[in-house]
Amino acid sequence: LPFATMSSKTGTFHLQQPLNYRAGARIQPVDGSHSEEVNEPATGRVMGKFLFSGEKEVDLAVQSAKAAFKIWSQKSGMERSRVLLEAARIIRERREEIATMETINNGKSIFEARVDIDISWQCLEYYAGLAGAIAGQHIQLPGGSFAYTRREALGVCVGIGAWNYPFQIACWKSAPALACGNAMIYKPSPLTPISVVMLAEIFTQAGVPNGLFNVVQGGAATGQFLCQHQDVSKVSFTGSVPTGIKIMEMSAKGIKPVTLELGGKSPLIIFSDSILENAVNGALMANFLTQGEVCCNGTRVFVQREILEAFTKEVVKRTQKIKIGDPLLEDTRMGALISRPHLERVLGFITQAKEQGAKVLCGGEPYVPDDAKLKNGYYMRPCVLGDCRDDMTCVKEEIFGPVMSILPFDTEEEVLERANNTTFGLAGGVFTRDIQRAHRVVAALQAGICFINNYNVSPVELPFGGYKMSGFGRENGQAGIEYYSQLKTVCVEMGDVESVF
Ligand SMILES: NC(=O)C1=CN([C@@H]2O[C@H](COP(=O)(O)OP(=O)(O)OC[C@H]3O[C@@H](n4cnc5c(N)ncnc54)[C@H](O)[C@@H]3O)[C@@H](O)[C@H]2O)C=CC1
Ligand SMILES: C[N+](C)(C)CCCC(=O)O
C-alpha cells in the first residue's frame, strides 16, 4: 500500500508518486505540460509537484474507460454490488490513512476528516445495496402484447470535484455511477489532487475492471477537454456557480446530461420557542465545519428578536472556544483554510462587512499558532457578525469561510420572504418547538435540502442537491440512480402486425 508508511505528522509528507490513474495504475500523463505545486494548508509548505493532463491524456483515459465499460455494464447488479462492498471494506480498513491524507491536503481537522471517510464508505455500501435492486417495469398491453423498461447505464461519466471534500465528493459521484454500470473519469480540484488516487487504487484492488475509474489531473483546460469529449455521456460537477454555467454550456453542445452541485447562501431560521442550546449547536454546525468551506452551510442565521441577545451571547461564547490549530492533533476542531488567496478573500469579506456597518462580535482576523512550523499556515479565527442587514455583501454572497451573519427578524411571514430572497437554493434550516410551524416553514423554503431542529447532517440515504442557481440533479439516496442511468422502453408485439397502408 503506497501510503501506508507515510508519516502522520504535519509538515512531513512529500508527494512522490504520479497522481494520474489510468487502466489500473498510477501513471504520468502522456502530454503533461504544465506542472503545479501542491500545498499543505496547515504549514503553507509545498509538498511536491504534479502534472496537468492535456487533450491526449484525456482521450486515453476515455478510451480506457470505454473498454472497461464494456465489461462492467454486462455484469449483474449483484456482481457489481460485491465489488463495491469490497471497496467499502478496504476504505474502512484504511480509514486512518485516508483521513490523514485528506487532512494534510485540505487542512480540515482529522476529527472531521474521519467522519468524511466514514460517509464515503457508507455511500459505497448504500449503492452496493441498491445495485441489485435496479430494475425496470413490465407493462401489459392489449392482446397479450406487452412492454418492459430497462434501466441502463449511460457509458463513460465524468466527475469534476471541488476541494472541500475531495475524497467524499469522489465517492458521492462514483458510487452511484459504478452501481448503475457506468465507468467514470474523475478530475479533482488541482488544490486537492491526492486522495482520489487512493480511491482509484482501492477500486482496482476491490476488483473493478482496469480503466473503470480513471483519474486525470488539471484545472479548467483539462475539465473542458473532458466535458467536450464526444465519448463522454454525462458530467457530474461540484463547484461554483460560474464554473457550473460553463459546464452546462459545454455539455449542451453534446446534449450531455449534467448534475450540478453548486454553492449556496442558505438560511437558518431560529424561532424564539427553540431550545436555545440546540439552536446554538445547530448554528455552529451550520457554519464552522471544514473552516466554513461547505456549500450547504446556513450562513444567514435569522434569529427572532425576543431571543436575539441570549442567542448571540451564547453563539459568540461557543465560537471563541473553538480550538484552532494543527489539524492532525486530536483535539483540534478547526484547521487551516484551503489556500492563502482564499484566506485573503474571506478576510476581505469581513473588512467589507465592517465598512457596510456590520459589527464583528468575535474572530475574523488571521490566527498564528504558537507552533513554529504552522506559522505560514492559512488560519483565521471563526467570525460572528452582528448588526447585519439583508443588503450587505456578507449576507448576499457566498463567503466559503468561517463567517456567520446574524440577522434579527420578527414574524414568520417576514423571515420566509427574506430567507427566499436569494438566487441560491441549496439548503435551509428551522429551529422551533412548534411542529406545525416547522413543517410550514420548510414547505415554503426554496431549497433542496431542509433541516428541522438540526443542521448539516447528511446520511447517504438522503438525496442531496439544490434548487434555483444552486444546481439540479441529486446525489445520494435512491434518487441518485436516476442521474446515472437511462430508461429504455421495449415494446413487444404478440400478435400480427396491422398496417394502415
Ligand atoms: N453543492 C455542492 O455540493 C458543493 C458546492 N461547492 C461550491 O464550490 C465552490 C468552491 O469550489 P472550487 O473548487 O473553488 O470551485 P470551482 O468551480 O472553481 O472548481 C470546481 C472544479 O471545476 C474545475 N473547473 C474550473 N473551471 C472549469 C471549466 N471551465 N471547465 C471544467 N472544469 C472546470 C476545477 O478545476 C475544479 O475541479 C464554492 O462556490 C462552493 O459553493 C463546493 C462543494 C460542494
Ligand atoms: C457533509 N456535509 C453535509 C457537511 C457537506 C457536504 C456537501 C459539500 O460537499 O460541501
PDB file of N, CA, C and O in Angstrom, residues 265-267 269 300 302 389-392 395-397 407 413-425 427 444-447 468:
ATOM      1  N   LYS A 265     -26.185  30.113  -0.106  1.00  0.00           N
ATOM      2  CA  LYS A 265     -26.153  31.147   0.943  1.00  0.00           C
ATOM      3  C   LYS A 265     -27.401  30.840   1.766  1.00  0.00           C
ATOM      4  O   LYS A 265     -28.390  31.572   1.759  1.00  0.00           O
ATOM      5  N   SER A 266     -27.350  29.710   2.436  1.00  0.00           N
ATOM      6  CA  SER A 266     -28.573  29.133   2.990  1.00  0.00           C
ATOM      7  C   SER A 266     -29.012  29.802   4.284  1.00  0.00           C
ATOM      8  O   SER A 266     -28.186  30.227   5.090  1.00  0.00           O
ATOM      9  N   PRO A 267     -30.335  29.883   4.475  1.00  0.00           N
ATOM     10  CA  PRO A 267     -30.878  30.481   5.694  1.00  0.00           C
ATOM     11  C   PRO A 267     -31.051  29.444   6.810  1.00  0.00           C
ATOM     12  O   PRO A 267     -31.423  28.295   6.558  1.00  0.00           O
ATOM     13  N   ILE A 269     -33.228  29.491  10.292  1.00  0.00           N
ATOM     14  CA  ILE A 269     -34.220  30.338  10.964  1.00  0.00           C
ATOM     15  C   ILE A 269     -34.445  29.828  12.383  1.00  0.00           C
ATOM     16  O   ILE A 269     -34.830  28.671  12.582  1.00  0.00           O
ATOM     17  N   ARG A 300     -26.723  32.509   6.766  1.00  0.00           N
ATOM     18  CA  ARG A 300     -27.610  33.620   7.142  1.00  0.00           C
ATOM     19  C   ARG A 300     -28.446  33.122   8.319  1.00  0.00           C
ATOM     20  O   ARG A 300     -29.405  32.372   8.126  1.00  0.00           O
ATOM     21  N   PHE A 302     -31.052  33.734  10.835  1.00  0.00           N
ATOM     22  CA  PHE A 302     -32.148  34.635  11.211  1.00  0.00           C
ATOM     23  C   PHE A 302     -32.614  34.259  12.616  1.00  0.00           C
ATOM     24  O   PHE A 302     -33.000  33.108  12.858  1.00  0.00           O
ATOM     25  N   ARG A 389     -27.531  43.410   7.821  1.00  0.00           N
ATOM     26  CA  ARG A 389     -28.741  43.710   7.047  1.00  0.00           C
ATOM     27  C   ARG A 389     -28.726  42.871   5.767  1.00  0.00           C
ATOM     28  O   ARG A 389     -27.658  42.493   5.282  1.00  0.00           O
ATOM     29  N   ASP A 390     -29.915  42.644   5.218  1.00  0.00           N
ATOM     30  CA  ASP A 390     -30.023  41.780   4.037  1.00  0.00           C
ATOM     31  C   ASP A 390     -29.255  42.301   2.825  1.00  0.00           C
ATOM     32  O   ASP A 390     -28.901  41.531   1.941  1.00  0.00           O
ATOM     33  N   ASP A 391     -29.016  43.617   2.779  1.00  0.00           N
ATOM     34  CA  ASP A 391     -28.372  44.157   1.573  1.00  0.00           C
ATOM     35  C   ASP A 391     -26.844  44.162   1.660  1.00  0.00           C
ATOM     36  O   ASP A 391     -26.165  44.599   0.739  1.00  0.00           O
ATOM     37  N   MET A 392     -26.287  43.668   2.753  1.00  0.00           N
ATOM     38  CA  MET A 392     -24.819  43.660   2.879  1.00  0.00           C
ATOM     39  C   MET A 392     -24.215  42.529   2.048  1.00  0.00           C
ATOM     40  O   MET A 392     -24.816  41.459   1.919  1.00  0.00           O
ATOM     41  N   VAL A 395     -23.978  39.122   3.541  1.00  0.00           N
ATOM     42  CA  VAL A 395     -25.247  38.400   3.669  1.00  0.00           C
ATOM     43  C   VAL A 395     -25.728  37.896   2.307  1.00  0.00           C
ATOM     44  O   VAL A 395     -26.470  36.936   2.212  1.00  0.00           O
ATOM     45  N   LYS A 396     -25.258  38.547   1.250  1.00  0.00           N
ATOM     46  CA  LYS A 396     -25.741  38.165  -0.090  1.00  0.00           C
ATOM     47  C   LYS A 396     -24.843  37.145  -0.782  1.00  0.00           C
ATOM     48  O   LYS A 396     -25.316  36.307  -1.543  1.00  0.00           O
ATOM     49  N   GLU A 397     -23.527  37.243  -0.544  1.00  0.00           N
ATOM     50  CA  GLU A 397     -22.615  36.390  -1.319  1.00  0.00           C
ATOM     51  C   GLU A 397     -22.051  35.237  -0.510  1.00  0.00           C
ATOM     52  O   GLU A 397     -21.845  35.359   0.700  1.00  0.00           O
ATOM     53  N   LEU A 407     -28.989  37.818  11.714  1.00  0.00           N
ATOM     54  CA  LEU A 407     -29.990  38.770  11.230  1.00  0.00           C
ATOM     55  C   LEU A 407     -31.254  38.653  12.077  1.00  0.00           C
ATOM     56  O   LEU A 407     -31.872  37.587  12.107  1.00  0.00           O
ATOM     57  N   GLU A 413     -43.820  35.250   8.481  1.00  0.00           N
ATOM     58  CA  GLU A 413     -44.047  35.691   7.103  1.00  0.00           C
ATOM     59  C   GLU A 413     -42.851  36.512   6.593  1.00  0.00           C
ATOM     60  O   GLU A 413     -42.356  36.294   5.488  1.00  0.00           O
ATOM     61  N   GLU A 414     -42.419  37.414   7.447  1.00  0.00           N
ATOM     62  CA  GLU A 414     -41.295  38.287   7.083  1.00  0.00           C
ATOM     63  C   GLU A 414     -40.025  37.460   6.845  1.00  0.00           C
ATOM     64  O   GLU A 414     -39.316  37.632   5.847  1.00  0.00           O
ATOM     65  N   VAL A 415     -39.756  36.519   7.743  1.00  0.00           N
ATOM     66  CA  VAL A 415     -38.484  35.802   7.646  1.00  0.00           C
ATOM     67  C   VAL A 415     -38.458  34.890   6.413  1.00  0.00           C
ATOM     68  O   VAL A 415     -37.423  34.723   5.772  1.00  0.00           O
ATOM     69  N   LEU A 416     -39.622  34.347   6.054  1.00  0.00           N
ATOM     70  CA  LEU A 416     -39.660  33.477   4.869  1.00  0.00           C
ATOM     71  C   LEU A 416     -39.373  34.265   3.603  1.00  0.00           C
ATOM     72  O   LEU A 416     -38.634  33.826   2.725  1.00  0.00           O
ATOM     73  N   GLU A 417     -39.973  35.435   3.544  1.00  0.00           N
ATOM     74  CA  GLU A 417     -39.747  36.323   2.408  1.00  0.00           C
ATOM     75  C   GLU A 417     -38.243  36.639   2.273  1.00  0.00           C
ATOM     76  O   GLU A 417     -37.657  36.538   1.199  1.00  0.00           O
ATOM     77  N   ARG A 418     -37.626  36.972   3.391  1.00  0.00           N
ATOM     78  CA  ARG A 418     -36.203  37.339   3.374  1.00  0.00           C
ATOM     79  C   ARG A 418     -35.317  36.118   3.106  1.00  0.00           C
ATOM     80  O   ARG A 418     -34.329  36.198   2.381  1.00  0.00           O
ATOM     81  N   ALA A 419     -35.688  34.986   3.704  1.00  0.00           N
ATOM     82  CA  ALA A 419     -34.882  33.766   3.531  1.00  0.00           C
ATOM     83  C   ALA A 419     -34.829  33.359   2.059  1.00  0.00           C
ATOM     84  O   ALA A 419     -33.794  32.931   1.555  1.00  0.00           O
ATOM     85  N   ASN A 420     -35.963  33.517   1.368  1.00  0.00           N
ATOM     86  CA  ASN A 420     -36.031  33.087  -0.034  1.00  0.00           C
ATOM     87  C   ASN A 420     -35.531  34.143  -1.013  1.00  0.00           C
ATOM     88  O   ASN A 420     -35.452  33.878  -2.211  1.00  0.00           O
ATOM     89  N   ASN A 421     -35.198  35.303  -0.509  1.00  0.00           N
ATOM     90  CA  ASN A 421     -34.784  36.396  -1.385  1.00  0.00           C
ATOM     91  C   ASN A 421     -33.304  36.252  -1.768  1.00  0.00           C
ATOM     92  O   ASN A 421     -32.450  37.048  -1.402  1.00  0.00           O
ATOM     93  N   THR A 422     -33.007  35.198  -2.514  1.00  0.00           N
ATOM     94  CA  THR A 422     -31.647  34.901  -2.952  1.00  0.00           C
ATOM     95  C   THR A 422     -31.735  34.061  -4.224  1.00  0.00           C
ATOM     96  O   THR A 422     -32.730  33.371  -4.436  1.00  0.00           O
ATOM     97  N   THR A 423     -30.680  34.139  -5.033  1.00  0.00           N
ATOM     98  CA  THR A 423     -30.700  33.316  -6.252  1.00  0.00           C
ATOM     99  C   THR A 423     -30.292  31.874  -5.943  1.00  0.00           C
ATOM    100  O   THR A 423     -30.467  30.984  -6.752  1.00  0.00           O
ATOM    101  N   PHE A 424     -29.688  31.657  -4.747  1.00  0.00           N
ATOM    102  CA  PHE A 424     -29.294  30.299  -4.360  1.00  0.00           C
ATOM    103  C   PHE A 424     -30.489  29.527  -3.788  1.00  0.00           C
ATOM    104  O   PHE A 424     -31.492  30.122  -3.397  1.00  0.00           O
ATOM    105  N   GLY A 425     -30.340  28.222  -3.669  1.00  0.00           N
ATOM    106  CA  GLY A 425     -31.409  27.405  -3.068  1.00  0.00           C
ATOM    107  C   GLY A 425     -30.919  26.031  -2.670  1.00  0.00           C
ATOM    108  O   GLY A 425     -31.579  25.027  -2.945  1.00  0.00           O
ATOM    109  N   ALA A 427     -29.764  24.793   0.678  1.00  0.00           N
ATOM    110  CA  ALA A 427     -30.265  24.222   1.927  1.00  0.00           C
ATOM    111  C   ALA A 427     -30.993  25.272   2.749  1.00  0.00           C
ATOM    112  O   ALA A 427     -31.044  26.451   2.377  1.00  0.00           O
ATOM    113  N   ALA A 444     -42.234  26.087   2.703  1.00  0.00           N
ATOM    114  CA  ALA A 444     -42.139  27.377   2.000  1.00  0.00           C
ATOM    115  C   ALA A 444     -40.716  27.726   1.575  1.00  0.00           C
ATOM    116  O   ALA A 444     -40.514  28.615   0.752  1.00  0.00           O
ATOM    117  N   LEU A 445     -39.721  27.058   2.144  1.00  0.00           N
ATOM    118  CA  LEU A 445     -38.331  27.390   1.796  1.00  0.00           C
ATOM    119  C   LEU A 445     -37.995  26.896   0.392  1.00  0.00           C
ATOM    120  O   LEU A 445     -38.284  25.744   0.045  1.00  0.00           O
ATOM    121  N   GLN A 446     -37.386  27.765  -0.397  1.00  0.00           N
ATOM    122  CA  GLN A 446     -36.980  27.379  -1.752  1.00  0.00           C
ATOM    123  C   GLN A 446     -35.572  26.801  -1.676  1.00  0.00           C
ATOM    124  O   GLN A 446     -34.589  27.475  -1.972  1.00  0.00           O
ATOM    125  N   ALA A 447     -35.488  25.551  -1.251  1.00  0.00           N
ATOM    126  CA  ALA A 447     -34.178  24.918  -1.072  1.00  0.00           C
ATOM    127  C   ALA A 447     -34.316  23.403  -1.205  1.00  0.00           C
ATOM    128  O   ALA A 447     -35.343  22.830  -0.828  1.00  0.00           O
ATOM    129  N   LYS A 468     -32.986  26.349  -7.648  1.00  0.00           N
ATOM    130  CA  LYS A 468     -32.539  27.624  -8.227  1.00  0.00           C
ATOM    131  C   LYS A 468     -31.076  27.553  -8.714  1.00  0.00           C
ATOM    132  O   LYS A 468     -30.665  26.525  -9.270  1.00  0.00           O
TER     133      LYS A 468
END
